[in-house]
């Protein structure tokens, strides 16, 4: 018995309506959206499977959402038809015996966003209307992907604004009070020194503590501030940090920036900033140094940043409880680089980080 084509067309319209409802329900999670679309379509048409693949930045595809009935092929068995759709950017139908598959590109302004594939191992024959339905669904999926991306961007923007707000509040509030407390403690320590007050030692400890806290606070403010690619150069970041360290610690810093430095990505700038912050923190907490040299230079195929102090030094072979040095090493390695520390008791300390950068010619 054949089904009235008008009823089938109405059923297809119903599917498109349901999918539109899923898409406008607006989720920022594109995979969740694709799963819901796939499930809706499969359930309404009793297809064996509905799979939605999305294009990746590296040019490949990944399965973002799928609804698969029992006894259907695993997604790997569809590689061939999917690859053909991608290569030609055209819909494709394959049918033989009881088996049929339809795969359609999901496009936006000519660029390929993904592929939707559906099919069945069963008695339903593929018809022209199935291809038309899949092509219309592909258009809806393209809108869905853009809506989800927009939603995601809005969430990120809201989070960034909130972080910037917290950073501003710390900067204008606690950091200012901490600074004032610091100055006040320092003058108390000076008076106590003059009067040979027994409180002298304690006040000096408090001064150290307050300086450390202020330095930590500066690094929280930096962590919370959005990193805008291209806004800061690594040289300006290092200059700002060393200036800040010098004014908080009172330890003179010699800054040595050499050569033409390449533009670094925001994540490499952030990584180097945090390594420098931890290294300067160590100088303040442990070194008892009277001078620090911070050097930044473009080297063969990489950028080199070092922090050298003339303090008491330590034995790098001796295990310690801290995480600072190992964090610095991990951060450097995450950027594809290295971190080395050299020190000896009584002979100061030097930490060197090297990060490979494509823009710097290898010698
Ligand atoms: N510049 C330095 N001068 C002297 N000693 C240092 C210096 N840098 C590190 N050290 C020694 O190495 C140890 C390990 O440093 P690390 O940064 O790993 O830990 P930490 O500073 O003790 O704690 P945190 O986890 O807060 O960084 C320090 O405790 C200190 O004894
Ligand atoms: Mg440390």
CSV table of N, CA, C and O in Angstrom, one decimal, residues 293-350:
chain,number,residue,atom,x,y,z
A,293,UNK,N,69.1,40.5,37.1
A,293,UNK,CA,69.3,40.9,35.6
A,293,UNK,C,68.2,40.0,34.9
A,293,UNK,O,68.2,38.8,35.0
A,294,UNK,N,67.3,40.7,34.2
A,294,UNK,CA,66.3,40.0,33.4
A,294,UNK,C,66.7,40.3,31.9
A,294,UNK,O,66.9,41.4,31.5
A,295,UNK,N,66.9,39.2,31.2
A,295,UNK,CA,67.4,39.4,29.8
A,295,UNK,C,66.4,38.7,28.8
A,295,UNK,O,65.9,37.6,29.1
A,296,UNK,N,66.0,39.4,27.7
A,296,UNK,CA,65.1,38.8,26.8
A,296,UNK,C,65.8,39.0,25.4
A,296,UNK,O,66.2,40.1,25.1
A,297,UNK,N,65.8,37.9,24.6
A,297,UNK,CA,66.5,38.0,23.4
A,297,UNK,C,65.9,37.0,22.4
A,297,UNK,O,65.4,35.9,22.7
A,298,UNK,N,66.0,37.4,21.1
A,298,UNK,CA,65.7,36.4,20.0
A,298,UNK,C,66.9,35.6,19.8
A,298,UNK,O,68.0,36.2,19.6
A,299,UNK,N,66.7,34.3,19.8
A,299,UNK,CA,67.9,33.4,19.5
A,299,UNK,C,67.6,32.6,18.3
A,299,UNK,O,66.5,32.7,17.8
A,300,UNK,N,68.5,31.7,17.9
A,300,UNK,CA,68.3,30.9,16.8
A,300,UNK,C,67.0,30.1,16.9
A,300,UNK,O,66.9,29.1,17.6
A,301,UNK,N,65.9,30.5,16.1
A,301,UNK,CA,64.7,29.8,16.1
A,301,UNK,C,63.8,29.9,17.4
A,301,UNK,O,62.8,29.1,17.5
A,302,UNK,N,64.3,30.7,18.3
A,302,UNK,CA,63.5,30.7,19.6
A,302,UNK,C,63.7,32.1,20.3
A,302,UNK,O,64.4,32.9,19.9
A,303,UNK,N,62.9,32.2,21.4
A,303,UNK,CA,63.0,33.4,22.2
A,303,UNK,C,63.5,32.9,23.6
A,303,UNK,O,63.1,31.9,24.1
A,304,UNK,N,64.5,33.7,24.1
A,304,UNK,CA,65.1,33.3,25.4
A,304,UNK,C,64.8,34.3,26.4
A,304,UNK,O,65.0,35.5,26.2
A,305,UNK,N,64.4,33.9,27.6
A,305,UNK,CA,64.1,34.8,28.7
A,305,UNK,C,64.9,34.3,29.9
A,305,UNK,O,64.7,33.1,30.3
A,306,UNK,N,65.7,35.1,30.5
A,306,UNK,CA,66.4,34.6,31.7
A,306,UNK,C,66.3,35.6,32.9
A,306,UNK,O,66.1,36.8,32.7
A,307,UNK,N,66.4,35.0,34.1
A,307,UNK,CA,66.3,35.8,35.3
A,307,UNK,C,67.5,35.4,36.2
A,307,UNK,O,67.6,34.2,36.5
A,308,UNK,N,68.4,36.4,36.4
A,308,UNK,CA,69.6,36.0,37.2
A,308,UNK,C,69.7,36.9,38.4
A,308,UNK,O,69.6,38.1,38.3
A,309,UNK,N,70.0,36.3,39.6
A,309,UNK,CA,70.2,37.1,40.7
A,309,UNK,C,71.5,36.8,41.4
A,309,UNK,O,72.1,35.8,41.1
A,310,UNK,N,72.0,37.8,42.2
A,310,UNK,CA,73.3,37.6,42.9
A,310,UNK,C,73.1,37.2,44.3
A,310,UNK,O,73.9,37.6,45.2
A,311,UNK,N,72.0,36.5,44.6
A,311,UNK,CA,71.7,36.1,46.0
A,311,UNK,C,72.4,34.9,46.5
A,311,UNK,O,73.5,34.5,46.0
A,312,UNK,N,71.8,34.3,47.6
A,312,UNK,CA,72.5,33.2,48.3
A,312,UNK,C,72.5,31.9,47.6
A,312,UNK,O,73.3,31.0,47.9
A,313,UNK,N,71.7,31.8,46.5
A,313,UNK,CA,71.7,30.5,45.7
A,313,UNK,C,71.2,29.3,46.5
A,313,UNK,O,70.8,29.4,47.7
A,314,UNK,N,71.1,28.2,45.9
A,314,UNK,CA,70.7,27.0,46.5
A,314,UNK,C,71.2,25.8,45.7
A,314,UNK,O,71.8,25.9,44.7
A,315,UNK,N,71.0,24.6,46.3
A,315,UNK,CA,71.4,23.4,45.7
A,315,UNK,C,70.3,22.8,44.8
A,315,UNK,O,69.3,22.2,45.4
A,316,UNK,N,70.3,22.9,43.5
A,316,UNK,CA,69.2,22.5,42.7
A,316,UNK,C,68.9,21.0,42.8
A,316,UNK,O,67.8,20.5,42.4
A,317,UNK,N,69.9,20.2,43.2
A,317,UNK,CA,69.7,18.8,43.3
A,317,UNK,C,68.9,18.4,44.6
A,317,UNK,O,68.3,17.3,44.6
A,318,UNK,N,68.8,19.3,45.5
A,318,UNK,CA,68.1,18.9,46.8
A,318,UNK,C,66.6,19.0,46.5
A,318,UNK,O,66.1,20.1,46.1
A,319,UNK,N,65.9,18.0,46.9
A,319,UNK,CA,64.4,18.0,46.7
A,319,UNK,C,63.8,19.1,47.5
A,319,UNK,O,64.2,19.4,48.6
A,320,UNK,N,62.7,19.8,47.0
A,320,UNK,CA,62.1,20.9,47.8
A,320,UNK,C,60.6,20.6,47.8
A,320,UNK,O,60.1,19.8,47.0
A,321,UNK,N,59.9,21.3,48.6
A,321,UNK,CA,58.4,21.1,48.8
A,321,UNK,C,57.7,22.0,47.8
A,321,UNK,O,56.5,21.8,47.5
A,322,UNK,N,58.3,23.0,47.2
A,322,UNK,CA,57.6,24.0,46.4
A,322,UNK,C,57.2,23.5,45.0
A,322,UNK,O,57.7,22.4,44.6
A,323,UNK,N,56.3,24.2,44.4
A,323,UNK,CA,55.9,23.8,43.0
A,323,UNK,C,56.4,24.7,42.0
A,323,UNK,O,56.2,24.5,40.8
A,324,UNK,N,56.9,25.9,42.4
A,324,UNK,CA,57.3,27.0,41.5
A,324,UNK,C,58.2,26.5,40.3
A,324,UNK,O,57.8,26.7,39.2
A,325,UNK,N,59.3,25.9,40.7
A,325,UNK,CA,60.3,25.5,39.6
A,325,UNK,C,59.7,24.5,38.7
A,325,UNK,O,59.8,24.6,37.5
A,326,UNK,N,59.0,23.5,39.2
A,326,UNK,CA,58.4,22.5,38.3
A,326,UNK,C,57.3,23.0,37.5
A,326,UNK,O,57.1,22.7,36.3
A,327,UNK,N,56.5,24.0,38.0
A,327,UNK,CA,55.5,24.6,37.2
A,327,UNK,C,56.1,25.4,36.1
A,327,UNK,O,55.6,25.4,34.9
A,328,UNK,N,57.2,26.1,36.3
A,328,UNK,CA,57.9,26.8,35.3
A,328,UNK,C,58.3,25.9,34.2
A,328,UNK,O,58.2,26.2,33.0
A,329,UNK,N,58.9,24.7,34.6
A,329,UNK,CA,59.3,23.8,33.6
A,329,UNK,C,58.2,23.3,32.8
A,329,UNK,O,58.2,23.2,31.5
A,330,UNK,N,57.1,22.9,33.4
A,330,UNK,CA,55.9,22.4,32.7
A,330,UNK,C,55.3,23.4,31.7
A,330,UNK,O,55.0,23.1,30.6
A,331,UNK,N,55.3,24.7,32.2
A,331,UNK,CA,54.8,25.8,31.3
A,331,UNK,C,55.6,25.9,30.1
A,331,UNK,O,55.1,26.0,29.0
A,332,UNK,N,56.9,25.9,30.3
A,332,UNK,CA,57.9,26.0,29.1
A,332,UNK,C,57.6,24.8,28.2
A,332,UNK,O,57.6,25.0,27.0
A,333,UNK,N,57.5,23.6,28.8
A,333,UNK,CA,57.3,22.4,27.9
A,333,UNK,C,56.0,22.4,27.2
A,333,UNK,O,55.9,22.0,26.0
A,334,UNK,N,55.0,23.0,27.8
A,334,UNK,CA,53.6,23.1,27.2
A,334,UNK,C,53.7,24.0,25.9
A,334,UNK,O,53.0,23.8,25.0
A,335,UNK,N,54.7,24.9,25.9
A,335,UNK,CA,54.9,25.8,24.8
A,335,UNK,C,55.9,25.2,23.8
A,335,UNK,O,56.3,25.9,22.9
A,336,UNK,N,56.3,24.0,24.1
A,336,UNK,CA,57.3,23.3,23.2
A,336,UNK,C,58.7,23.7,23.5
A,336,UNK,O,59.6,23.5,22.7
A,337,UNK,N,58.9,24.4,24.6
A,337,UNK,CA,60.2,24.9,25.0
A,337,UNK,C,60.9,24.2,26.2
A,337,UNK,O,60.5,23.1,26.5
A,338,UNK,N,61.9,24.9,26.7
A,338,UNK,CA,62.6,24.3,27.9
A,338,UNK,C,62.8,25.3,29.0
A,338,UNK,O,62.7,26.5,28.7
A,339,UNK,N,63.0,24.8,30.2
A,339,UNK,CA,63.4,25.7,31.3
A,339,UNK,C,64.5,25.0,32.1
A,339,UNK,O,64.4,23.8,32.4
A,340,UNK,N,65.6,25.8,32.3
A,340,UNK,CA,66.7,25.3,33.1
A,340,UNK,C,67.0,26.2,34.2
A,340,UNK,O,67.0,27.5,34.0
A,341,UNK,N,67.4,25.7,35.3
A,341,UNK,CA,67.8,26.5,36.4
A,341,UNK,C,69.2,26.1,36.9
A,341,UNK,O,69.5,24.9,36.9
A,342,UNK,N,70.1,27.1,37.0
A,342,UNK,CA,71.4,26.8,37.5
A,342,UNK,C,71.7,27.6,38.8
A,342,UNK,O,71.3,28.8,38.8
A,343,UNK,N,72.2,27.0,39.8
A,343,UNK,CA,72.4,27.7,41.0
A,343,UNK,C,73.4,26.9,41.9
A,343,UNK,O,73.6,25.7,41.6
A,344,UNK,N,74.1,27.6,42.8
A,344,UNK,CA,74.9,26.9,43.8
A,344,UNK,C,74.9,27.8,45.0
A,344,UNK,O,74.7,29.0,44.9
A,345,UNK,N,75.1,27.1,46.2
A,345,UNK,CA,75.0,27.9,47.4
A,345,UNK,C,76.1,29.0,47.4
A,345,UNK,O,77.2,28.7,47.1
A,346,UNK,N,75.6,30.2,47.7
A,346,UNK,CA,76.5,31.4,47.7
A,346,UNK,C,76.8,32.0,46.3
A,346,UNK,O,77.5,32.9,46.2
A,347,UNK,N,76.3,31.4,45.3
A,347,UNK,CA,76.7,31.9,43.9
A,347,UNK,C,75.5,32.3,43.1
A,347,UNK,O,75.6,32.4,41.9
A,348,UNK,N,74.4,32.7,43.7
A,348,UNK,CA,73.3,33.3,42.9
A,348,UNK,C,72.5,32.2,42.1
A,348,UNK,O,72.9,31.0,42.2
A,349,UNK,N,71.5,32.6,41.4
A,349,UNK,CA,70.6,31.7,40.7
A,349,UNK,C,70.3,32.3,39.3
A,349,UNK,O,70.1,33.5,39.2
A,350,UNK,N,70.2,31.4,38.3
A,350,UNK,CA,69.8,31.8,37.0
A,350,UNK,C,68.8,30.8,36.5
A,350,UNK,O,69.0,29.6,36.4
